Tab-separated table of C-alpha atoms and ligand atoms in Angstrom:
chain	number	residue	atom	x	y	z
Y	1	UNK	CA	6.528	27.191	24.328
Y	2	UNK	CA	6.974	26.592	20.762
Y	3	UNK	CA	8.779	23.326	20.227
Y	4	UNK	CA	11.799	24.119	17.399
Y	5	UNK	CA	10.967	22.110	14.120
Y	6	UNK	CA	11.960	21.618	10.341
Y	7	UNK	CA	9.178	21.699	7.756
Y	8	UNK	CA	11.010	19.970	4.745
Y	9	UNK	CA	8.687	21.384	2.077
Y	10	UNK	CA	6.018	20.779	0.055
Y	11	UNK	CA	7.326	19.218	-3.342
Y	12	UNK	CA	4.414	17.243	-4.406
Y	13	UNK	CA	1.742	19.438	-6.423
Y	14	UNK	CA	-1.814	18.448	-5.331
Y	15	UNK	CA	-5.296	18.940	-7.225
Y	16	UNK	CA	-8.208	17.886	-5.149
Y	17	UNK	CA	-12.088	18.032	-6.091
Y	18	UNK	CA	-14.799	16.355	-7.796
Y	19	UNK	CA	-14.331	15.697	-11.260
Y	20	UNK	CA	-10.697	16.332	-11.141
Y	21	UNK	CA	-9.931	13.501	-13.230
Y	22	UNK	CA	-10.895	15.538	-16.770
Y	23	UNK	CA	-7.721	17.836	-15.540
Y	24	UNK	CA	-5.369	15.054	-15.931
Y	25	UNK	CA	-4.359	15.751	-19.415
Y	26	UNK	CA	-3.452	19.535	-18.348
Y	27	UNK	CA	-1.209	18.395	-15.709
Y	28	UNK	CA	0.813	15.953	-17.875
Y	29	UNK	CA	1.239	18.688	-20.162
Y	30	UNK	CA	2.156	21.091	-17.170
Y	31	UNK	CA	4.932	18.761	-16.465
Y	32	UNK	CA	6.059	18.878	-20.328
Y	33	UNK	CA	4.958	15.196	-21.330
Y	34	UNK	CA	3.668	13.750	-24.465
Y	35	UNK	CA	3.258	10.136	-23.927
Y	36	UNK	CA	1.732	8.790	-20.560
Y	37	UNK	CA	1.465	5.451	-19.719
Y	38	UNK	CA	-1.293	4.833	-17.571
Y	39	UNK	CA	-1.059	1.779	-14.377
Y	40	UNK	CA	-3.861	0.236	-13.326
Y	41	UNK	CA	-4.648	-3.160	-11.701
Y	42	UNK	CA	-6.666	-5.539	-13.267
Y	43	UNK	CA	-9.842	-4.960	-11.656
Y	44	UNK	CA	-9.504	-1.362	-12.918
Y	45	UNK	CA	-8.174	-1.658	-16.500
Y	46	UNK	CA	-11.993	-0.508	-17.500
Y	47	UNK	CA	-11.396	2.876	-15.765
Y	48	UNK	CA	-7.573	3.104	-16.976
Y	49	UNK	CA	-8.673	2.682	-20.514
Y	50	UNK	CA	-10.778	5.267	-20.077
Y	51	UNK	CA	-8.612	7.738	-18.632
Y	52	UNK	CA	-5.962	6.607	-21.590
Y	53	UNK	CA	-8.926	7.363	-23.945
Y	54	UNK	CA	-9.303	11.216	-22.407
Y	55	UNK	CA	-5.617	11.412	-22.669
Y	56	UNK	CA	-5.949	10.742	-26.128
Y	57	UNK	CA	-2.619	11.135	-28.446
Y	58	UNK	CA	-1.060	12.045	-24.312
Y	59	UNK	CA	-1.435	8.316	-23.994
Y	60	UNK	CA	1.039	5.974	-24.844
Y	61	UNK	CA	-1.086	2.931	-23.933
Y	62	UNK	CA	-2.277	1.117	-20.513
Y	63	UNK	CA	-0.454	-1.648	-18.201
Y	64	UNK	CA	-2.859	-2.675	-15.738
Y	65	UNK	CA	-0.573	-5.214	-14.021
Y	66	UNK	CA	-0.236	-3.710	-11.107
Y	67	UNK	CA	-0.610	-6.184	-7.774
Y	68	UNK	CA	-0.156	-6.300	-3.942
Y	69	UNK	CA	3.249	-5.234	-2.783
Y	70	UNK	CA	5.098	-4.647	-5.902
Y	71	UNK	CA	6.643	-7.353	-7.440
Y	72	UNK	CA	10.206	-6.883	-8.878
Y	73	UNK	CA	8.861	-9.183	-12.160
Y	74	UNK	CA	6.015	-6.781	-12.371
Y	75	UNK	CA	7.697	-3.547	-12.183
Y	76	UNK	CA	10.812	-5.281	-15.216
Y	77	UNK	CA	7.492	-5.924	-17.650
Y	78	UNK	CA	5.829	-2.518	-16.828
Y	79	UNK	CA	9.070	-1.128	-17.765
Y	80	UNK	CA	9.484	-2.682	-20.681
Y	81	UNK	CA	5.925	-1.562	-21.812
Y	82	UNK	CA	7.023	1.553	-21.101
Y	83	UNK	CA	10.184	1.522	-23.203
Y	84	UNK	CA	8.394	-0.341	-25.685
Y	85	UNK	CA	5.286	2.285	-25.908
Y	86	UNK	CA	8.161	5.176	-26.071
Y	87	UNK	CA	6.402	6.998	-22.472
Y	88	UNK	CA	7.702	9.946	-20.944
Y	89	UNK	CA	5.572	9.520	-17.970
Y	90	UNK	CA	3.290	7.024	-15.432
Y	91	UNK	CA	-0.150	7.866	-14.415
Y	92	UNK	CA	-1.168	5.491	-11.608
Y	93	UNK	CA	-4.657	5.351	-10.965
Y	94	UNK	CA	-5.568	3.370	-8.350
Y	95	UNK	CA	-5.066	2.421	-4.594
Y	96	UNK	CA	-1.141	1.498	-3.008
Y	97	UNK	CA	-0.524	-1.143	-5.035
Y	98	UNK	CA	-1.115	0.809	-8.375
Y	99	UNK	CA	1.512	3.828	-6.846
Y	100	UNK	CA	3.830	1.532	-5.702
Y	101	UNK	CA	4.158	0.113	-9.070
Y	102	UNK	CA	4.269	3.624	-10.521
Y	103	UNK	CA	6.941	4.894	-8.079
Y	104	UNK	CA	9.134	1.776	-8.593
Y	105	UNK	CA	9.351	2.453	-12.319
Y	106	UNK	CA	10.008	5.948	-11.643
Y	107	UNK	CA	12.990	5.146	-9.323
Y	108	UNK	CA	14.551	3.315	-12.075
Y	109	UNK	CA	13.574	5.625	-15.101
Y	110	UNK	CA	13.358	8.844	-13.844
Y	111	UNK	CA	10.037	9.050	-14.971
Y	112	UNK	CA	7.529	11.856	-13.483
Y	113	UNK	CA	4.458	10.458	-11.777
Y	114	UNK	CA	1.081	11.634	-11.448
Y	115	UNK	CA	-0.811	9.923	-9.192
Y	116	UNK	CA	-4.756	9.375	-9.021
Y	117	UNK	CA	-5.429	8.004	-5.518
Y	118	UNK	CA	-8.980	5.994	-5.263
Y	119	UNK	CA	-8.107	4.177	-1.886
Y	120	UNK	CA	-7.019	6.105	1.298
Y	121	UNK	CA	-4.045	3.828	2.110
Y	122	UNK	CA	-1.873	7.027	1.734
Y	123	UNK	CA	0.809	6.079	-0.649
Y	124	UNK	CA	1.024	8.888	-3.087
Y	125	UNK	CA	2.571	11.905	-0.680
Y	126	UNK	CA	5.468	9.456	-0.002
Y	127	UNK	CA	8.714	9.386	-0.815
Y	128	UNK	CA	8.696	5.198	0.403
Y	129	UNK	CA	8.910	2.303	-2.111
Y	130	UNK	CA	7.900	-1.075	-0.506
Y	131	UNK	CA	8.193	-3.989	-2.864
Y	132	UNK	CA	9.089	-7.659	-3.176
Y	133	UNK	CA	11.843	-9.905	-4.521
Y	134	UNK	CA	12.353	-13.394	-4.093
Y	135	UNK	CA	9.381	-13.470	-1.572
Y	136	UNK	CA	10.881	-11.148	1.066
Y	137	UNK	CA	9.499	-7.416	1.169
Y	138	UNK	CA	12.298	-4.333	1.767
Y	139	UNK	CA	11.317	-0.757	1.929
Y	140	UNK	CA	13.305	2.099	0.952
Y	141	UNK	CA	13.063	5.924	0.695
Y	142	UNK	CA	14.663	8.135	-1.803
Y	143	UNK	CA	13.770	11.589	-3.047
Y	144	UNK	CA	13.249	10.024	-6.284
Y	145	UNK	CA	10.172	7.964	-5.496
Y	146	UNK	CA	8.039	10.822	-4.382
Y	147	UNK	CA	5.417	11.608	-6.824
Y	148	UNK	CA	5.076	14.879	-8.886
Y	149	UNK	CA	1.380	15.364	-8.769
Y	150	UNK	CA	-1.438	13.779	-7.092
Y	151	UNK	CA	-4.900	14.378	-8.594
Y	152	UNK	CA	-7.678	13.476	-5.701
Y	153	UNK	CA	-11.142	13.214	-7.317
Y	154	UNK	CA	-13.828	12.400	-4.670
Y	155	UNK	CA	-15.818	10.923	-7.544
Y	156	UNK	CA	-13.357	8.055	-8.166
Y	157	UNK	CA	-13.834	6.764	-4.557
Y	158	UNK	CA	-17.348	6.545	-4.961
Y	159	UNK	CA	-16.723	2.932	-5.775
Y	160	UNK	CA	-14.733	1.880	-3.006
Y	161	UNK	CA	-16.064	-1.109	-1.337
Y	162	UNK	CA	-17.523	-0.471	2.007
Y	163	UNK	CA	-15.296	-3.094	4.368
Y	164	UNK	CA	-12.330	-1.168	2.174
Y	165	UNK	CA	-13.583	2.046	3.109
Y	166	UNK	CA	-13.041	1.003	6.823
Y	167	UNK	CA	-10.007	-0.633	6.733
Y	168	UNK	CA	-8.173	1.628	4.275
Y	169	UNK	CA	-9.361	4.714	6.877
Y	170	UNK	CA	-7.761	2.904	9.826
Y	171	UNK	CA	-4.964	2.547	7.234
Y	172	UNK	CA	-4.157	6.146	6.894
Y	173	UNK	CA	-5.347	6.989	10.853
Y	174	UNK	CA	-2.395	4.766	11.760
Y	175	UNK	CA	0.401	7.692	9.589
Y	176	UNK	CA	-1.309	10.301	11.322
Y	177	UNK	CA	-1.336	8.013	14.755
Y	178	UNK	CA	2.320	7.835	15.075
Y	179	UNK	CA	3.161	11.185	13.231
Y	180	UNK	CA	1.850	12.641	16.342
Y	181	UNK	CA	5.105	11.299	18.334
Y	182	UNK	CA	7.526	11.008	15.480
Y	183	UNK	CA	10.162	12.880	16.467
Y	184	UNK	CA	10.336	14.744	13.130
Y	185	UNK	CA	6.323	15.713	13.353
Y	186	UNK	CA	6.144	19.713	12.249
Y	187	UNK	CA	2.896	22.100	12.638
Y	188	UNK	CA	1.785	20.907	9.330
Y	189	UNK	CA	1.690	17.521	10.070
Y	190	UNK	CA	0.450	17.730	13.323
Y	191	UNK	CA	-2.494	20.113	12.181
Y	192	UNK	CA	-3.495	18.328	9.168
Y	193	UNK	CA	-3.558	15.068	10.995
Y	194	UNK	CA	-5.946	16.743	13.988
Y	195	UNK	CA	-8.184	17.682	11.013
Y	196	UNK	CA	-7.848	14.096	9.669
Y	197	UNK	CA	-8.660	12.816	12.762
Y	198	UNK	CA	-12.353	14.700	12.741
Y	199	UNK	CA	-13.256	14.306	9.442
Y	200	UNK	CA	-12.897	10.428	9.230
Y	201	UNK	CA	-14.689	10.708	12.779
Y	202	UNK	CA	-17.467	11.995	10.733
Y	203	UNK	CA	-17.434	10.206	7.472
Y	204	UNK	CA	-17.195	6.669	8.213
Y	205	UNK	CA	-20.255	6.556	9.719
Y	206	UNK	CA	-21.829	7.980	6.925
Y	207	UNK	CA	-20.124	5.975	4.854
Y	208	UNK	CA	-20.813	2.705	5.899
Y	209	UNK	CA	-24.819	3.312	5.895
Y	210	UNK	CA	-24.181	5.258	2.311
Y	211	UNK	CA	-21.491	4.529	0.787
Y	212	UNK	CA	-22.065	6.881	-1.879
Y	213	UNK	CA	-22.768	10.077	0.295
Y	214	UNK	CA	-20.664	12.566	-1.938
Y	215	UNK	CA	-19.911	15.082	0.556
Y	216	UNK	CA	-18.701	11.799	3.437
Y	217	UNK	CA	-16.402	10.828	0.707
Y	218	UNK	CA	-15.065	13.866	0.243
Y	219	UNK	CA	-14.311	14.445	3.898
Y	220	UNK	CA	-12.691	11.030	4.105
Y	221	UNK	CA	-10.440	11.435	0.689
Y	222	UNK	CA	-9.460	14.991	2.197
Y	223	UNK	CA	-8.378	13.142	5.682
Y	224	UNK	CA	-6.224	10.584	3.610
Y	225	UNK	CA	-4.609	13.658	2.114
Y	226	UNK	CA	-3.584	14.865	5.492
Y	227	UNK	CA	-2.516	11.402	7.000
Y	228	UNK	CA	-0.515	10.565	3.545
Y	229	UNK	CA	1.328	13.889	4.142
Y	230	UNK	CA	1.976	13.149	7.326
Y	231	UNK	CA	3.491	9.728	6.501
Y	232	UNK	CA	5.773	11.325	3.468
Y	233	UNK	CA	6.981	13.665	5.841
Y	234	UNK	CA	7.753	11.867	9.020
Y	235	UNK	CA	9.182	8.518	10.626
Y	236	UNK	CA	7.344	5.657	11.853
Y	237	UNK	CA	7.619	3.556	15.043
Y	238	UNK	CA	6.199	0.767	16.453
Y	239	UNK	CA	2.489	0.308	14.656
Y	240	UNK	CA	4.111	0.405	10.620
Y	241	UNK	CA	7.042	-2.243	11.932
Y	242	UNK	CA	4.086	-5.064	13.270
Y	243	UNK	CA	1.929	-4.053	10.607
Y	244	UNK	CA	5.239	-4.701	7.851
Y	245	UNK	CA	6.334	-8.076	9.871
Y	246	UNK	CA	2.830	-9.788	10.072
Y	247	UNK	CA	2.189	-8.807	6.280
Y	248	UNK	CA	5.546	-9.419	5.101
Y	249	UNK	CA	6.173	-12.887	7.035
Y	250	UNK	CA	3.120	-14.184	7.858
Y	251	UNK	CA	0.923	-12.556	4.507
Y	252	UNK	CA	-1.805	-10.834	6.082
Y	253	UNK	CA	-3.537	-8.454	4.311
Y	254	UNK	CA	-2.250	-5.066	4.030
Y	255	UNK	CA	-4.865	-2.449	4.865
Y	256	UNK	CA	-6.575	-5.083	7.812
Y	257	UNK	CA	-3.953	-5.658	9.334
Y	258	UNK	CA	-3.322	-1.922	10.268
Y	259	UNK	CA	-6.992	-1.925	11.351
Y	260	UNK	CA	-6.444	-4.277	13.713
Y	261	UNK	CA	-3.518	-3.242	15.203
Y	262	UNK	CA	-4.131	0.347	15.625
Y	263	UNK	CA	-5.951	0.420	18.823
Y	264	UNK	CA	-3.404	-1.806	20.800
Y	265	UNK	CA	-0.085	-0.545	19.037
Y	266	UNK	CA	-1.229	3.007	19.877
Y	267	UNK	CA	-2.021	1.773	23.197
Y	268	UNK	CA	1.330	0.240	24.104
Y	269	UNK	CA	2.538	3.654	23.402
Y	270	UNK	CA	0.724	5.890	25.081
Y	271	UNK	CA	1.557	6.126	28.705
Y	272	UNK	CA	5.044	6.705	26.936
Y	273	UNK	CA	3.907	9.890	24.615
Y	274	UNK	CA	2.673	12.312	27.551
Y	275	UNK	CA	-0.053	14.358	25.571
Y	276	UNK	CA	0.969	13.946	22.398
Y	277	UNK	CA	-2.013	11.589	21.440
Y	278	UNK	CA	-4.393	13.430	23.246
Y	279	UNK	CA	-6.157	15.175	19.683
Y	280	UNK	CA	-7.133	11.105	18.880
Y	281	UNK	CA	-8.458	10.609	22.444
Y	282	UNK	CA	-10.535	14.174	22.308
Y	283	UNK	CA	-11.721	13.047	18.708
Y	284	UNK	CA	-12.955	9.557	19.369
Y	285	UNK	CA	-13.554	9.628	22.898
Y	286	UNK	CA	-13.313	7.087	25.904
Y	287	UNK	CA	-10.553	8.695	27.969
Y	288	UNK	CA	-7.447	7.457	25.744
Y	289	UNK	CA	-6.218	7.326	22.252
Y	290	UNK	CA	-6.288	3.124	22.178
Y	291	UNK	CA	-9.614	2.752	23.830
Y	292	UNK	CA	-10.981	5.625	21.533
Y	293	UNK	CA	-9.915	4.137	18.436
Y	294	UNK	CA	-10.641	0.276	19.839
Y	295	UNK	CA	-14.759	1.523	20.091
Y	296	UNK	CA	-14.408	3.469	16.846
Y	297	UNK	CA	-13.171	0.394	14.996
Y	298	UNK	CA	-15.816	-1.414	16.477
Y	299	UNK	CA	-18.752	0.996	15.358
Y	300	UNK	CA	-17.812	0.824	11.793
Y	301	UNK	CA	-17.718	-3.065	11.699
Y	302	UNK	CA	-13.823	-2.934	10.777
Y	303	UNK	CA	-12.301	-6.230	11.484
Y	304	UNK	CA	-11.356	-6.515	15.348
Y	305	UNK	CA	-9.066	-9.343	15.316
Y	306	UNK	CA	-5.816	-10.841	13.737
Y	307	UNK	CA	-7.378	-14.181	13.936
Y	308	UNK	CA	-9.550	-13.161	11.559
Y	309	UNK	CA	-7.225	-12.528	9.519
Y	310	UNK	CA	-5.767	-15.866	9.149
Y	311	UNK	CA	-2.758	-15.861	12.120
Y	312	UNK	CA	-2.434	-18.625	14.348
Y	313	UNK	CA	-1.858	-18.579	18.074
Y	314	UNK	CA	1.443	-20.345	17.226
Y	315	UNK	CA	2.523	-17.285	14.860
Y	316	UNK	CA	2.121	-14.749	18.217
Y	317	UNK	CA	6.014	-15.349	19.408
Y	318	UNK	CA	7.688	-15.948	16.044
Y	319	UNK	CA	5.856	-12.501	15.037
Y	320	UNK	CA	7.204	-11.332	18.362
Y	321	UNK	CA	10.410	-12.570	17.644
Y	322	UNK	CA	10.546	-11.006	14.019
Y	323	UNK	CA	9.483	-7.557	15.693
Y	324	UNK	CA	12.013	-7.408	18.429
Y	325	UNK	CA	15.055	-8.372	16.509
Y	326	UNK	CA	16.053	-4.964	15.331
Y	327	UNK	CA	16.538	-2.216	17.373
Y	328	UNK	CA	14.554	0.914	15.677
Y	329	UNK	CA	13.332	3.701	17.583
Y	330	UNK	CA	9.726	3.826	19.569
Y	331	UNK	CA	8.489	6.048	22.201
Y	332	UNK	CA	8.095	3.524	24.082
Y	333	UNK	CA	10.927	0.341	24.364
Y	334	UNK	CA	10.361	-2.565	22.246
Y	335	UNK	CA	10.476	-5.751	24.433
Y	336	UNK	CA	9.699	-9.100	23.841
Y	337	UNK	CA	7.529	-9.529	26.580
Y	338	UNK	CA	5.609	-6.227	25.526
Y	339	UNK	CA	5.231	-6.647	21.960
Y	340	UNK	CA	3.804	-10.598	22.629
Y	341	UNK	CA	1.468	-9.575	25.200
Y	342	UNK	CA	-0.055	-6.640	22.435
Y	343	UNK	CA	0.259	-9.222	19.714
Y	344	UNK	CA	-1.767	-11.379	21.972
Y	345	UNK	CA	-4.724	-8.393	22.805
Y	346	UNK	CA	-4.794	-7.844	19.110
Y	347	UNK	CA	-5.379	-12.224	18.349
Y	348	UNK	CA	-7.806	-11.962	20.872
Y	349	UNK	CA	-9.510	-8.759	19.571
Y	350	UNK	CA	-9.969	-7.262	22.842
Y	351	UNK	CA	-10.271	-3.259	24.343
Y	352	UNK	CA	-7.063	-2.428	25.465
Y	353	UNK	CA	-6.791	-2.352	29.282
F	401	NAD	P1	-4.762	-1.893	-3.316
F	401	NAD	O1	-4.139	-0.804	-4.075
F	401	NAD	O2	-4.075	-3.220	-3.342
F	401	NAD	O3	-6.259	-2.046	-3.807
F	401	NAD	C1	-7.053	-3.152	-3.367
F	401	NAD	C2	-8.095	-3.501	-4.452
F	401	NAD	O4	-9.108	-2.486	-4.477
F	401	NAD	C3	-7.511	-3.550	-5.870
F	401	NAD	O5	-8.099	-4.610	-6.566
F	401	NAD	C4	-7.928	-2.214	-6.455
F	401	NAD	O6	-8.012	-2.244	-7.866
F	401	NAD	C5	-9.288	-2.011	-5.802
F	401	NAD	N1	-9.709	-0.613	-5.726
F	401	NAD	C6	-8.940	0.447	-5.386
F	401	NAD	N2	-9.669	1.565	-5.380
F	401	NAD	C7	-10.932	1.218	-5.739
F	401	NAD	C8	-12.146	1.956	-5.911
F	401	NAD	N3	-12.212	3.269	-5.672
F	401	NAD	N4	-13.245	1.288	-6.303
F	401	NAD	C9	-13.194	-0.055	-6.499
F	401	NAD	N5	-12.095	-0.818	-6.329
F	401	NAD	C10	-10.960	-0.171	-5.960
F	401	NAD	O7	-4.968	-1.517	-1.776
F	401	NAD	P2	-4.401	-0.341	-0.872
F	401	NAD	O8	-4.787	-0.697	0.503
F	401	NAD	O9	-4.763	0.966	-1.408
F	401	NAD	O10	-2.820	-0.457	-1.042
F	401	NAD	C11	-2.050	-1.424	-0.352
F	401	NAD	C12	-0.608	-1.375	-0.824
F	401	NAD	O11	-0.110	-0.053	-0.754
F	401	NAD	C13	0.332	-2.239	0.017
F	401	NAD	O12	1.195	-2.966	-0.833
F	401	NAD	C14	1.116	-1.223	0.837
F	401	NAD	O13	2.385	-1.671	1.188
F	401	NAD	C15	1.158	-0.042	-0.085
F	401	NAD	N6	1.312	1.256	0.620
F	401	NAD	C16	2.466	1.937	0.429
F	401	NAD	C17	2.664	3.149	1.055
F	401	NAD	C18	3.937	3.917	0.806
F	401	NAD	O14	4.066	5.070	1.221
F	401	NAD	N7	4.882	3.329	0.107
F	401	NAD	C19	1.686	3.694	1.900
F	401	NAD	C20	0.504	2.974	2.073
F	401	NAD	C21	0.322	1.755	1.418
């Protein structure tokens, strides 16, 4: 039978191709601007300038400031560039970090975004703000925040480092991952994330032997597309709560830290979830969601293990404590006991059982 849903809408307009970028001037004009200020970070002022430079008298100047999880000081000197440079709009080009930045000055100017995505972490079909003040990270989601056009152009991802490539895929696999249990999920979501699932299947293989491979890339920026949709439209559980504690208290890095968890957070879930995750077990294989994506992540060389990543066996119960404190919703109850022992399979790096 047909399960009853809402479909909320599709309010973000979205331009994907190669070579996409030269149609950014048209679609600031499309949304009636003049000036655009153009966000970058640092390591990609080069390209920003050059974007400002195709903008031409559309550009009121570049801020390339931008940094890992948004910054309240940040954001109060990008908006006074923007004030000071007399911009009607943000154009964020860049991965999360460049969005966030470009969604929290348009929460607190009303400013329209457009959004040029070169990662796949999946931040531009959101309506979700993550950022930091005082050292502690809150999220928030507001109608506001959700950009006004996203311009995909296959081309700009061309650069995107290869253990990035990985990570930043198992980044995005983890929206579509629990959008296929969020209570909320609707056919579009579910589809596009079943096509996600395939085409990053497919392309980061590719991608790691050739990282350039034009039409890989374009299979993997279409998949983000799908799994950032997925994540703007529906709630999270389990897998975006660790993934938010152990970056947020213990400062692992963002997009690895979803890499490593994905296997074992999708694994605690699954005996709870009937066959909801069977389209990632038929994708990747192995008899179940967790051990398919355990081998996946494993083929592409993405990182296996939080100890990698710089935790200590001492963080596993304060990180279990952290994670169990607040109720929130999960398919599957949140214990103590549970969440240590997966925080402990994910240390260790092994298959889930
Ligand atoms: P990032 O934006 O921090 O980028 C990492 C580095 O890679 C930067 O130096 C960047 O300039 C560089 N880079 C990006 N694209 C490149 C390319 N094509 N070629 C060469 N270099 C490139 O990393 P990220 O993983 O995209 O974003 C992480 C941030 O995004 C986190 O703060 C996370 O919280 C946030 N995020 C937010 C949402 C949301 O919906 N609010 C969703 C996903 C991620």
């Amino acid at each position: 039978m047909t399960r009853p849903f809402t479909f909320p809408g599709l309010t973000t307009r979205v331009v994907f191709g190669h070579g996409t970028l030269a149609q950014v001037p048209d679609e600031v004009a499309r949304l009636g601007h003049t000036r655009a200020l153009v966000l970058s970070t640092s390591h990609q002022q080069a390209e920003a300038q050059a974007l400002a430079d195709k903008l031409g008298d559309k550009a009121a100047g570049v801020f390339a400031g931008a940094t890992m999880h948004t910054p309240v000081e940040v954001t109060e000197e990008a908006i006074a560039a923007f004030h000071a440079a007399k911009a009607d709009c943000v154009v964020s080009l860049g991965g999360g970090s460049t969005t966030g930045l470009g969604k929290a000055i348009a929460v607190r100017t009303g400013a329209d975004q457009v959004v040029i995505p070169t990662t796949y972490a999946g931040s531009e079909m959101t309506d979700i703000l993550g950022e930091t003040a005082g050292g502690e990270k809150t999220t928030r989601r507001d109608p506001a925040i959700r950009p006004e056009v996203v311009v995909y152009d296959v081309d700009l991802t061309l650069t995107l480092p290869v253990a990035l490539t990985v990570t930043s895929a198992l980044n995005a696999i983890a929206h579509a991952m629990e959008g296929f249990y969020a209570p909320d999920r609707n056919p579009v979501t579910e589809a596009l994330s079943r096509d996600a699932m395939t085409a990053f299947r497919d392309a980061l293989p590719v991608l790691i032997q050739d990282p350039k491979n034009a039409e890989a890339r374009a299979k993997a920026l279409y998949a983000a597309w799908g799994c950032s949709l997925t994540l703007g439209q529906v709630t999270m559980a389990l897998h975006h709560k660790l993934a938010h504690v152990l970056g947020g208290s213990f400062g692992l890095p963002h997009a690895e830290t979803h890499a490593v968890l994905l296997p074992h957070t999708t694994a605690y879930n699954e005996p709870a979830v009937g066959d909801l995750l069977n389209p990632i077990a038929d994708t990747f294989g192995h008899g179940s969601a967790g051990k398919g994506l355990w081998h996946f992540a494993k083929s592409v060389n993405a990182p296996m293990r939080l100890f990698d990543l710089g935790l200590t066996a001492q963080d596993l119960d304060r990180a279990a404590e952290i994670a169990t404190k607040n109720p929130y919703a999960n398919p599957r109850p949140v214990t103590r006991d549970g969440i240590r022992q997966l925080l402990q399979q994910a240390f260790d790096g092994h298959c889930p059982a």
